[in-house]
Short mmCIF file of C-alpha atoms and ligand atoms in Angstrom, two decimals:
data_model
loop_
_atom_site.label_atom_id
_atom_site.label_comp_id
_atom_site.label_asym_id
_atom_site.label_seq_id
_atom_site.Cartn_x
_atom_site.Cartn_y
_atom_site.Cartn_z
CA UNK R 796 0.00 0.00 0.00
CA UNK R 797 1.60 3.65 -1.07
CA UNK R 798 0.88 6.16 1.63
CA UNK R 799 -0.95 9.42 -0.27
CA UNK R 800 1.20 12.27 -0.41
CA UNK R 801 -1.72 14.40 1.66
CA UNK R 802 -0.94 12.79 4.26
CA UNK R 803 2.47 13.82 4.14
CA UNK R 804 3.78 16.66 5.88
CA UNK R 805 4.60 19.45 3.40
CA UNK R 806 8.57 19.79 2.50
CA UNK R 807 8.71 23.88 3.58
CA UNK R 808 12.12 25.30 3.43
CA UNK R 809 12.02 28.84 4.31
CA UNK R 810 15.77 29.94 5.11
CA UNK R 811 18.27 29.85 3.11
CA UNK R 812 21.19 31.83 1.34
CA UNK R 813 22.44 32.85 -2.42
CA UNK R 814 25.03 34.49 -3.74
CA UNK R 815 22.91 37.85 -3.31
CA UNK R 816 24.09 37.60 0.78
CA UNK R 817 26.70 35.02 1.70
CA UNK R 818 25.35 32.03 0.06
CA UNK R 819 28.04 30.20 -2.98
CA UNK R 820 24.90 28.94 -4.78
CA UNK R 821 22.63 31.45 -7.50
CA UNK R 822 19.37 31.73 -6.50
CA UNK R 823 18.70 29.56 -9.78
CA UNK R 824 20.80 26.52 -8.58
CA UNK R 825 19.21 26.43 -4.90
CA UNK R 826 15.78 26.42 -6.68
CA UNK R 827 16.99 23.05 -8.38
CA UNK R 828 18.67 22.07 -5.96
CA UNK R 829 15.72 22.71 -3.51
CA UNK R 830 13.22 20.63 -5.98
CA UNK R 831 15.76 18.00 -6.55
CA UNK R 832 15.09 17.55 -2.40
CA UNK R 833 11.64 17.47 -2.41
CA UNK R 834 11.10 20.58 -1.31
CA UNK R 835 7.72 21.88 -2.21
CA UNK R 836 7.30 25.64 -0.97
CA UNK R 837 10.71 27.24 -0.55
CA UNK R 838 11.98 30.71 0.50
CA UNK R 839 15.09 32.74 0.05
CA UNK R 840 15.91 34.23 2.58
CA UNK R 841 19.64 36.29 1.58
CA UNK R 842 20.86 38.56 4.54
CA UNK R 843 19.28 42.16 4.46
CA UNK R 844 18.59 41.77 1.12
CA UNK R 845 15.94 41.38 -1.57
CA UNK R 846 17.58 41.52 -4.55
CA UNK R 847 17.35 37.79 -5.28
CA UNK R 848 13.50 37.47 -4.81
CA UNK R 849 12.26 37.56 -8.42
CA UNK R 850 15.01 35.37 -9.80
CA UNK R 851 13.71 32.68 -6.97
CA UNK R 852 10.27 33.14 -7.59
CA UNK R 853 10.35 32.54 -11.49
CA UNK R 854 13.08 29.95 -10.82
CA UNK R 855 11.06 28.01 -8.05
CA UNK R 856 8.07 28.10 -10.38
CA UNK R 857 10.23 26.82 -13.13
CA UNK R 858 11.11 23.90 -10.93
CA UNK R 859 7.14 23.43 -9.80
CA UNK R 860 7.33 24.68 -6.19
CA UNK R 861 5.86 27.36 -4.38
CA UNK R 862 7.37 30.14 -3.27
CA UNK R 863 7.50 32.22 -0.22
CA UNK R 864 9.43 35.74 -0.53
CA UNK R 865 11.76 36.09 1.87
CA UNK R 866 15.23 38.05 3.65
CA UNK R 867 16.86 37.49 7.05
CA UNK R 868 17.34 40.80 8.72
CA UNK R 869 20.23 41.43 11.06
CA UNK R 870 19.06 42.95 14.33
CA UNK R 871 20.99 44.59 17.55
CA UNK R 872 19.07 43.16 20.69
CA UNK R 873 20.09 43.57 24.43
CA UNK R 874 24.03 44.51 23.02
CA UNK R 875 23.43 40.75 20.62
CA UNK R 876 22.59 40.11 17.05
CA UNK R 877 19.87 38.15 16.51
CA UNK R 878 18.17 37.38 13.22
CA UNK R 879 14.89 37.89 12.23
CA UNK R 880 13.67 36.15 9.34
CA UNK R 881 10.43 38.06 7.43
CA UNK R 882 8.57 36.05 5.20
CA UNK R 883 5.59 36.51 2.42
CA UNK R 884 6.05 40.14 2.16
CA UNK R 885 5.48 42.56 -0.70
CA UNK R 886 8.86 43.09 -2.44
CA UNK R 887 8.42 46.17 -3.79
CA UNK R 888 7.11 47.66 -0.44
CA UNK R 889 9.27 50.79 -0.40
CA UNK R 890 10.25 51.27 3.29
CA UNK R 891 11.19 47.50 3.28
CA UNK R 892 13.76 47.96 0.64
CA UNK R 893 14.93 51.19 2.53
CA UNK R 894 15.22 49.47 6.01
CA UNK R 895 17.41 47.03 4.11
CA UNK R 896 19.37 49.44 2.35
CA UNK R 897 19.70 51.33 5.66
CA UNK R 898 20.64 47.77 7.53
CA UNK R 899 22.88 47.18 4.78
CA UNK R 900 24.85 50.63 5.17
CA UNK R 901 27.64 49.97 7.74
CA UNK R 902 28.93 46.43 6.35
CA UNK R 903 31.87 48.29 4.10
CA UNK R 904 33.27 50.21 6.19
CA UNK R 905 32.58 47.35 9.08
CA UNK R 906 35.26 44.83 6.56
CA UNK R 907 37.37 47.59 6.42
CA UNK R 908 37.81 47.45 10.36
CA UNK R 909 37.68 43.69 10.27
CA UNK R 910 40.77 43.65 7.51
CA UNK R 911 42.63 46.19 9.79
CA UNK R 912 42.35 44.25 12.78
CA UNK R 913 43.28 41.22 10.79
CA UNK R 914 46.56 42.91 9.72
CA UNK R 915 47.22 44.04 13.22
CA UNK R 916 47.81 40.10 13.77
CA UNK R 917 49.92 39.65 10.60
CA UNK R 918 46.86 38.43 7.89
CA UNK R 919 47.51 41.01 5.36
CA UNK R 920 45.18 41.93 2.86
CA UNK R 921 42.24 40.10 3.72
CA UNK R 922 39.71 42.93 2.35
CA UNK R 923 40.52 42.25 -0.82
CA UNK R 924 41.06 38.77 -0.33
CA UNK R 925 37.01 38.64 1.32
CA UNK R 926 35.93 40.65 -1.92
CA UNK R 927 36.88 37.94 -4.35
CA UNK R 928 34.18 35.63 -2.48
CA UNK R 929 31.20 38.44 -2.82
CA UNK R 930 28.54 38.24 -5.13
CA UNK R 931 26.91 41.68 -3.93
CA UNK R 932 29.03 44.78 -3.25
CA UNK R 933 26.26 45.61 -1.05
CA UNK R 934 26.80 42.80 1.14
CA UNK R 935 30.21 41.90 2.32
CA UNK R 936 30.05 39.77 5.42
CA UNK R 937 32.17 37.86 8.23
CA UNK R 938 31.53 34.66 5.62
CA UNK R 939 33.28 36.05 2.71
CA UNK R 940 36.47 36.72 5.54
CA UNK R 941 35.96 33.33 6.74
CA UNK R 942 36.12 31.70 3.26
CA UNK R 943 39.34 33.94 2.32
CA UNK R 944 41.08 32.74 5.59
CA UNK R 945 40.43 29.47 4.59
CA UNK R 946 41.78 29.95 0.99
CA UNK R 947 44.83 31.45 2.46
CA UNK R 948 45.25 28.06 5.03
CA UNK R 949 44.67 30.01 8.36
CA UNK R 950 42.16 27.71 8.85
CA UNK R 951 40.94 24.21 8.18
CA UNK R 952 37.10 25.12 7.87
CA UNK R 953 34.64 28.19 8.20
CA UNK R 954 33.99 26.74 11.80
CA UNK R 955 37.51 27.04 12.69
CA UNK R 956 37.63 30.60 11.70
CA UNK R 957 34.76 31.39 13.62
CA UNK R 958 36.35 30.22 16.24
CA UNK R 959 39.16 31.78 16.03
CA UNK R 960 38.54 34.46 14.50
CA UNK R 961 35.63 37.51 13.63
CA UNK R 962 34.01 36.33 16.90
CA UNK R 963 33.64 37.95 20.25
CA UNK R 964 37.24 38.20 22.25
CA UNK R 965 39.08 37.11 18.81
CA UNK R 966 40.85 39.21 16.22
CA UNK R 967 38.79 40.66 13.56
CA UNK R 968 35.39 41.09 15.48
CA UNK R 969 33.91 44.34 15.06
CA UNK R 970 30.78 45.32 17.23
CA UNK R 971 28.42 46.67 14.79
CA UNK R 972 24.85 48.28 15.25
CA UNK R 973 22.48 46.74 13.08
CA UNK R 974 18.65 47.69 12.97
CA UNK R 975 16.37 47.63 15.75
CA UNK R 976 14.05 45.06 16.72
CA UNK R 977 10.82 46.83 16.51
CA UNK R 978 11.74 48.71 13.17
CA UNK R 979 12.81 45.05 11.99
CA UNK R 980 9.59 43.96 12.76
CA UNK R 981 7.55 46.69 10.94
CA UNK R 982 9.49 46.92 7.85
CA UNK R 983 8.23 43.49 7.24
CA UNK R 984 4.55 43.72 8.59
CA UNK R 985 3.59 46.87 6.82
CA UNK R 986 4.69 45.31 4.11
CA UNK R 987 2.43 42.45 4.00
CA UNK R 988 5.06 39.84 5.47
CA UNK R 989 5.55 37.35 8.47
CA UNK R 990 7.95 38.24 11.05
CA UNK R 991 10.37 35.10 12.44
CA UNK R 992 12.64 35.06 15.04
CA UNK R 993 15.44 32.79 13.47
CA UNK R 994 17.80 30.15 14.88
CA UNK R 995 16.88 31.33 18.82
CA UNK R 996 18.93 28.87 19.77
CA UNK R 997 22.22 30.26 18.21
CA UNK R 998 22.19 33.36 20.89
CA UNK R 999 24.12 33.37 23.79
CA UNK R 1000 21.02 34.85 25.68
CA UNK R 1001 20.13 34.73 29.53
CA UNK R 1002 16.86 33.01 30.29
CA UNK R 1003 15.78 36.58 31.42
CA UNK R 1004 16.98 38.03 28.08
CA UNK R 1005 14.91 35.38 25.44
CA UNK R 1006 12.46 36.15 27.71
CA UNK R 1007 12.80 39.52 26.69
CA UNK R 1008 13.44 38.76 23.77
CA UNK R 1009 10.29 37.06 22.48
CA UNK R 1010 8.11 39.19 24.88
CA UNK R 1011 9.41 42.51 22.75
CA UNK R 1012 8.79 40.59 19.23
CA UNK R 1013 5.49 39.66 20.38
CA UNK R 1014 4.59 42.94 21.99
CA UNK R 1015 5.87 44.39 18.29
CA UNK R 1016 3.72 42.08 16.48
CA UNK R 1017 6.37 39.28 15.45
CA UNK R 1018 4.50 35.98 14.47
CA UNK R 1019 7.07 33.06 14.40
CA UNK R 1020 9.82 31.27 15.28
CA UNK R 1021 12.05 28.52 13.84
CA UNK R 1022 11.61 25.38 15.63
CA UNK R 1023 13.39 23.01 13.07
CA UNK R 1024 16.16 24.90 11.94
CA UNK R 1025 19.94 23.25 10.83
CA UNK R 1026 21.07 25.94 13.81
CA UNK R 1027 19.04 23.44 16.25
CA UNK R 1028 19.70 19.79 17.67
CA UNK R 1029 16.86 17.72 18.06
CA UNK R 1030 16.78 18.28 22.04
CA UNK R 1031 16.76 22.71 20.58
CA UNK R 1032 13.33 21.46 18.46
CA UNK R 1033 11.28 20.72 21.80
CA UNK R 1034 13.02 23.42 23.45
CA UNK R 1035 11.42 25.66 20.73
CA UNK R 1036 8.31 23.69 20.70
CA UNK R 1037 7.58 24.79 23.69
CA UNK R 1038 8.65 28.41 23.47
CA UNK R 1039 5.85 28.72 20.21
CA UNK R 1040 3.12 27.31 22.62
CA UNK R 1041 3.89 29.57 25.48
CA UNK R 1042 4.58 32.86 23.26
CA UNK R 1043 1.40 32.03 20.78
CA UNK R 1044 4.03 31.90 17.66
CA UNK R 1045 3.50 30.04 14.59
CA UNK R 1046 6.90 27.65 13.87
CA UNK R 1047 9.03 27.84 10.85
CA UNK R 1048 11.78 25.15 9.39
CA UNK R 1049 14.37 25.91 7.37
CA UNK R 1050 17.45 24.62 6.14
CA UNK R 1051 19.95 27.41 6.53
CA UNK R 1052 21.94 26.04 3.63
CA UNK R 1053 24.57 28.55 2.65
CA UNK R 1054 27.03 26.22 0.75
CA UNK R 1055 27.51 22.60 -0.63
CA UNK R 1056 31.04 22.63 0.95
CA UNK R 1057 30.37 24.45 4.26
CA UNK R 1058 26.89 23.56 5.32
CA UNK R 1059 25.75 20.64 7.16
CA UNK R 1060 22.43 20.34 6.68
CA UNK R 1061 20.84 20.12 2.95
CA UNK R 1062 17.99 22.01 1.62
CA UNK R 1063 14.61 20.51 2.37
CA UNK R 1064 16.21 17.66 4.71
CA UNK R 1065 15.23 18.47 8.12
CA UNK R 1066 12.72 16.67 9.61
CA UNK R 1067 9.26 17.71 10.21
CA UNK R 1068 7.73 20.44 12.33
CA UNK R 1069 6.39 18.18 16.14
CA UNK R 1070 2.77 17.89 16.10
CA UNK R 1071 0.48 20.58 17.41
CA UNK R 1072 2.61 23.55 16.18
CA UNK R 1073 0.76 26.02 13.54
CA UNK R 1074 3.17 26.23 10.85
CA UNK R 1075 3.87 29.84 9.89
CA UNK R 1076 2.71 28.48 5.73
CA UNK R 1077 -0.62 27.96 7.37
CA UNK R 1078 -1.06 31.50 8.24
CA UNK R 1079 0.75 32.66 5.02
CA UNK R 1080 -1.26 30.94 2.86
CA UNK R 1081 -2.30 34.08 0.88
CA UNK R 1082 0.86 35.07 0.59
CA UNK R 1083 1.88 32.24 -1.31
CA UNK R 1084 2.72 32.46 -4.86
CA UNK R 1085 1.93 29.37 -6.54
CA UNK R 1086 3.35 27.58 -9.49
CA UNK R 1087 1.67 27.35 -12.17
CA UNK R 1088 -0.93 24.42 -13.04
P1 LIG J 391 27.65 38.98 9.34
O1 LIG J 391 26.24 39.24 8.93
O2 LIG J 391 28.66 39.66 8.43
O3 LIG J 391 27.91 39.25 10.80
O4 LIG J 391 27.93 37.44 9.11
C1 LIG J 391 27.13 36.49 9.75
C2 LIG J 391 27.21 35.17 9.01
O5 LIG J 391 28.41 34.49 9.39
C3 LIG J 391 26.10 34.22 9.40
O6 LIG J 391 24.95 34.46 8.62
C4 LIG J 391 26.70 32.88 9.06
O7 LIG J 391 26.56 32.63 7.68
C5 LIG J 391 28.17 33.10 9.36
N1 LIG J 391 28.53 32.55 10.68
C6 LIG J 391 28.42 33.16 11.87
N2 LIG J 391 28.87 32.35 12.86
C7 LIG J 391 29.27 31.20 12.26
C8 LIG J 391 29.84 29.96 12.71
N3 LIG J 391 30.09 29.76 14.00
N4 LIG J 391 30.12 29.01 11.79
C9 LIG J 391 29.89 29.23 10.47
N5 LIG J 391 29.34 30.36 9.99
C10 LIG J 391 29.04 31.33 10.86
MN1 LIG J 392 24.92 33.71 6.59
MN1 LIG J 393 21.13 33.73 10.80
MN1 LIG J 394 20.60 32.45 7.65
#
């Protein structure tokens, strides 16, 4: 007997990275590779960005999926960064795009910094060296560094340089003030959109400060959070399961892909959301632009 697909959960993927952020992938090969997967509505989700979205729209159609739009919006939360993922939104919405531009403002002159400090500690030239790896002048991040300082053999993998490196206490980290949390929040609700606290997990938060955390997204009208996430463990997914339930939050999954060689977990591989959450495609469901018959 062949189980019916209906009763299948739905393969949702709705995080993930292209070349427009820090992704190695075009928004054209994650759509394949996405479909190739299984996965059935997917979202990209670059960094501060929405230049990719109508590429992965007409290229998720083109592999018959559905298609969420998407961006992951860096945020500066009790002195922290935290994510915040907006989904189903109207692209064109013109004080999204500005937020983003805004949000997007500081990163050059932030790498400058970074390659200086590098220097400082004998790593010459790593500026340049972090250009050749962006796709987006707009959007130079710690992951083009990390992927340079590989190249160069400073480090065995992106996690090692992380490590050592561009993080908290290490050379090469650069505190940066990203947008706020309720602005964050707007930009993507006024614009039609779903806002969705990524990868909670991932912050090195106090109980008191998640607390505060997903009382202030609430308060601000935030909707979601990732429960199945390649940031989590499977221990991180109840965690997070319960979190949704207390806070009233519809629960996301996504992959989180970035990169064949660096990432871990594949798109559309992740296992299910638990039972009882409201998936945040439920609530989207307008928002959703379908494939064609
Ligand atoms: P940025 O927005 O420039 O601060 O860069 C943040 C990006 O660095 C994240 O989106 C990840 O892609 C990457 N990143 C941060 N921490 C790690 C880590 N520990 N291992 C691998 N990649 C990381
Ligand atoms: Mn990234
Ligand atoms: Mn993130
Ligand atoms: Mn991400």
């Amino acid at each position: 007997m062949s189980i019916s697909p209906a009763s299948l959960p739905l393969n949702a993927d709705l995080h993930c990275h292209s070349v427009v952020s820090d992704g190695t992938l075009t928004p054209e090969a994650l759509a394949q590779r996405a479909q190739a997967n299984g996965v059935q509505l997917w979202a990209l989700t670059d960094h501060d960005e929405i230049g990719g979205q109508q590429r992965a729209c007409a290229a998720a159609h083109a592999n018959g999926m559905d298609y969420l739009t998407g961006t992951e919006i860096s945020v500066t939360f009790a002195d922290n960064t935290v994510h915040i993922v907006g989904l189903g939104f109207d692209a064109d919405n013109a004080q999204l795009q500005h937020g983003l531009a805004l949000t997007r403002g500081g990163r050059g002159a932030r790498a400058q910094e970074i390659s200086r400090q590098l220097g400082e500690v004998g790593i010459h030239g790593a500026y340049e060296g972090a250009l050749k790896y962006v796709g987006n002048p707009e959007l130079i991040s710690r992951t083009h560094f990390a992927r340079h300082l590989v190249e160069i053999g400073e480090c065995r993998d992106t996690s090692e340089v992380f490590r050592r490196y561009l993080t908290e206490g290490h050379p090469g980290f650069v505190p940066h003030r990203w947008a706020s949390l309720v602005d964050a929040v707007r930009w993507i609700r006024d614009a039609g959109g779903m806002a969705v606290i990524a990868h909670p997990a991932r912050y090195r938060f106090t109980a008191n400060e998640e607390f505060a955390l997903f009382s202030e997204f609430k308060r601000h009208g935030g909707e979601g959070v990732e429960v199945v996430t390649g940031s989590h463990t499977p221990a991180e997914y109840k965690i997070y399961t319960d979190m949704a339930h207390e806070f009233g939050l519809a629960a996301s999954r996504g992959s989180d892909f970035h990169s064949p060689d660096e990432s871990h977990t594949d798109l559309g591989t992740l296992p299910p959301l638990p039972e009882g959450l409201t998936p945040v495609w439920e609530k989207l469901d307008h928002r959703i632009q379908r494939r064609p018959a």
